[in-house]
Tab-separated table of C-alpha atoms and ligand atoms in Angstrom:
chain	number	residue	atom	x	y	z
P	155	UNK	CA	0.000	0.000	0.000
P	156	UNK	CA	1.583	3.145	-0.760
P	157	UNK	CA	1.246	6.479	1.445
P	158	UNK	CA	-1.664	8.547	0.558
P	159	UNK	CA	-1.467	12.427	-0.532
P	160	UNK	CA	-2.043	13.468	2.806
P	161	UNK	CA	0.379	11.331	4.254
P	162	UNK	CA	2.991	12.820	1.806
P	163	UNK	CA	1.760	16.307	2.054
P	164	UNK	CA	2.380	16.315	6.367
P	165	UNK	CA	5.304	14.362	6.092
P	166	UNK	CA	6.603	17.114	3.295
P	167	UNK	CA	5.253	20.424	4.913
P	168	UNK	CA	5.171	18.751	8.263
P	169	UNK	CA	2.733	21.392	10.239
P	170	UNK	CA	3.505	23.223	13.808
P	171	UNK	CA	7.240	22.055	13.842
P	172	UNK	CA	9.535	22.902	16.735
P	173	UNK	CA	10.325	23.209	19.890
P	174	UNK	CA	8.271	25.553	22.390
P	175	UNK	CA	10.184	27.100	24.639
P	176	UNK	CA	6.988	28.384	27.173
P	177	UNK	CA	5.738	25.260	26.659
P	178	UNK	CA	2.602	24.024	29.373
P	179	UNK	CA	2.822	20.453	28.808
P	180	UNK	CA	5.630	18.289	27.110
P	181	UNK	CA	5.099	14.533	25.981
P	182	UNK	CA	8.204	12.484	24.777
P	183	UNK	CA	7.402	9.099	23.691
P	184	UNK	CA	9.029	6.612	21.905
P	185	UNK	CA	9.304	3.166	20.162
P	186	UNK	CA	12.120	0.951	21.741
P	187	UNK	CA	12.024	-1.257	18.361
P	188	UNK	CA	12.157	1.111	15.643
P	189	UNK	CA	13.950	3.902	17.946
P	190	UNK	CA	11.636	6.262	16.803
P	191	UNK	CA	11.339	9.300	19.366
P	192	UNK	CA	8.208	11.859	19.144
P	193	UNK	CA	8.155	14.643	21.606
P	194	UNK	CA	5.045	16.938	21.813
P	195	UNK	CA	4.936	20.352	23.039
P	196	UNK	CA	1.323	21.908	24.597
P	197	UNK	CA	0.036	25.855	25.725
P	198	UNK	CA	-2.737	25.645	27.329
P	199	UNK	CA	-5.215	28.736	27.896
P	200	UNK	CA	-8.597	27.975	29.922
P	201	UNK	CA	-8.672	23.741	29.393
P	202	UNK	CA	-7.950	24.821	25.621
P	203	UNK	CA	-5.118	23.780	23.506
P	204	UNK	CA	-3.845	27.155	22.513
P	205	UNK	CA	-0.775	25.953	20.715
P	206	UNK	CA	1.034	22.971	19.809
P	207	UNK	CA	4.313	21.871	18.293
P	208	UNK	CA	5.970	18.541	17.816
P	209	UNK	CA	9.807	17.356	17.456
P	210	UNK	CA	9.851	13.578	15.856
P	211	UNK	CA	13.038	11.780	15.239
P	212	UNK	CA	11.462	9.561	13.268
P	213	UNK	CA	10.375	7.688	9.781
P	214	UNK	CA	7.888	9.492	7.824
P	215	UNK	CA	4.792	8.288	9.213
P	216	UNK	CA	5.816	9.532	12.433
P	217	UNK	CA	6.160	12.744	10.954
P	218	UNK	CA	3.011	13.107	9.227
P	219	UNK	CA	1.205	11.722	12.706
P	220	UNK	CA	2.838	14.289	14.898
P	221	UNK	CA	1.664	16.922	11.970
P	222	UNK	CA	-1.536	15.424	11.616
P	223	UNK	CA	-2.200	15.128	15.461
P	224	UNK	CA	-0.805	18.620	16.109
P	225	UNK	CA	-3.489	19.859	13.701
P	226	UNK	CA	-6.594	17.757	15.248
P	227	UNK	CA	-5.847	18.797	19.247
P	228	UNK	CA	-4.964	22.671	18.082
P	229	UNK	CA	-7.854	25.051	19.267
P	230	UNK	CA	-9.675	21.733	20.966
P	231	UNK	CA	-10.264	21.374	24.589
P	232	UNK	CA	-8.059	19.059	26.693
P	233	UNK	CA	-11.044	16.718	26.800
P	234	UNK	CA	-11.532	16.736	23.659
P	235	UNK	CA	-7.451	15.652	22.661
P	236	UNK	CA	-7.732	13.162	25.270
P	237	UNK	CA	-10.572	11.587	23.148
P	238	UNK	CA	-7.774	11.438	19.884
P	239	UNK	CA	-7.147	8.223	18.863
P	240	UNK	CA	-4.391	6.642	16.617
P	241	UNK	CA	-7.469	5.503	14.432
P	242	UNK	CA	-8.889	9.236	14.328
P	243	UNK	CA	-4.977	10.334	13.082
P	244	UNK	CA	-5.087	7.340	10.456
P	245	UNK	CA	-8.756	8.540	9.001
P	246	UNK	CA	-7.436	12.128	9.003
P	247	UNK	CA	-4.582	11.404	6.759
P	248	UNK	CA	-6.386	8.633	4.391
P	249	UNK	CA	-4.783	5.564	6.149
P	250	UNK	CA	-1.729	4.111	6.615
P	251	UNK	CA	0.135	0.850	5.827
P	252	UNK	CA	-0.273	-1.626	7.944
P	253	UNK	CA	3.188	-1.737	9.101
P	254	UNK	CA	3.048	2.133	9.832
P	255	UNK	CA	0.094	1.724	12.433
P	256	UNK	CA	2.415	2.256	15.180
P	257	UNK	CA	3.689	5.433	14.380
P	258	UNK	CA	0.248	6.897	14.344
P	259	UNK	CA	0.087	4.834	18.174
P	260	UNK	CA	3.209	7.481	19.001
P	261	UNK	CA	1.174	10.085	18.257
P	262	UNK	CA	-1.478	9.103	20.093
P	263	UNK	CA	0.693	8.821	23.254
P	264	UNK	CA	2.647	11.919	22.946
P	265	UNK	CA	-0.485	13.972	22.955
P	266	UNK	CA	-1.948	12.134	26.346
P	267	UNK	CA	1.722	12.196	28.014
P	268	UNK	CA	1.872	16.303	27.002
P	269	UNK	CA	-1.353	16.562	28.615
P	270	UNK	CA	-0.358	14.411	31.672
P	271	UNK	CA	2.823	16.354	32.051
P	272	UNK	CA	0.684	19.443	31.866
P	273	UNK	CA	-1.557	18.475	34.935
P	274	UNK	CA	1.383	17.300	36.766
P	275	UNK	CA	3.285	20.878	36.493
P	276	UNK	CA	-0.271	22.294	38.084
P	277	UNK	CA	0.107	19.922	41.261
P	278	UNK	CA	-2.584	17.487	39.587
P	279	UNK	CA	-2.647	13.662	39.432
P	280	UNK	CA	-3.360	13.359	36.216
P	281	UNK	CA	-4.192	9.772	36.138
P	282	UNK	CA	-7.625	9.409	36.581
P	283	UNK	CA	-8.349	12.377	33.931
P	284	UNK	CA	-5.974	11.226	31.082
P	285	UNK	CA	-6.453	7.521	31.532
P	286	UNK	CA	-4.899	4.524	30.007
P	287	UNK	CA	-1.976	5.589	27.685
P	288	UNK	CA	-2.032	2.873	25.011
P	289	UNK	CA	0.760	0.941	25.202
P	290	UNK	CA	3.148	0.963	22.192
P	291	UNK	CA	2.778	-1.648	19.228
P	292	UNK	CA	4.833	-4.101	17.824
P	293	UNK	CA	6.933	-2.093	14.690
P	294	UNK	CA	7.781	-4.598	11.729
P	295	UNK	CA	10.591	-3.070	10.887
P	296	UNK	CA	11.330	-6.421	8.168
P	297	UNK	CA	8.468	-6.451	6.654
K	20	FES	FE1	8.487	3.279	14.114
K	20	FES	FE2	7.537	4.838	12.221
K	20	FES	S1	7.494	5.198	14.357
K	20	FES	S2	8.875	3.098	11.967
């Protein structure tokens, strides 16, 4: 299966790249098979995502996740990016490979651990609000 346009077009023109240096919330998250690292930056304003930015040392898919992901929580409530889902990031960009699923996983975490990291710098256990982080998927890196 090869990458859709969208896929190509984030991984390309990657959106809200960088670091974030007032950042509310950071996420870093990472794939001990493929060595893929994602780390997500948050601002948050009121329970709202003000701004994001991402930093993924990573294969393409990776790259157009963060992007994608980035794009989806921006402007949203915390509630609602806790409610992201790899799948969500998958439809968004026209699918994926099979053997990419887990990058779009990453993304997936990095959001939830910027948000956890966020309640934890305001003195809140963020455990029962973000929930279950999913855990991180096999990566066929032979196939
Ligand atoms: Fe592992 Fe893409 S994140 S190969």
């Amino acid at each position: 299966m090869a990458y859709s346009e969208k896929v190509m077009d984030h991984f390309a023109n990657p959106r809200n790249v960088g670091e974030m240096e007032d950042a509310d919330g950071i996420g870093e998250v990472g794939n001990s098979k493929c060595g893929d690292i994602m780390k997500m930056y948050i601002k948050v304003r009121d329970d709202i995502i003000t701004d994001v930015s991402f930093k993924t040392f990573g294969c393409g898919a990776a790259i157009a996740t963060s992007s994608m992901a980035t794009e989806l929580v921006k402007g949203h409530s915390i509630k609602e990016a806790l409610q992201l889902t790899n799948k969500a990031v998958m439809e968004a960009l026209d699918g994926l490979p099979p053997v990419k699923v887990h990058c779009s996983v990453l993304a997936e975490q990095a959001i939830k651990a910027a948000v956890s990291d966020y309640y934890e710098k305001q003195g809140i256990d963020p455990k029962d609000i973000v929930g279950e982080i999913p855990e991180p998927i096999e990566c066929h890196l032979e196939d």
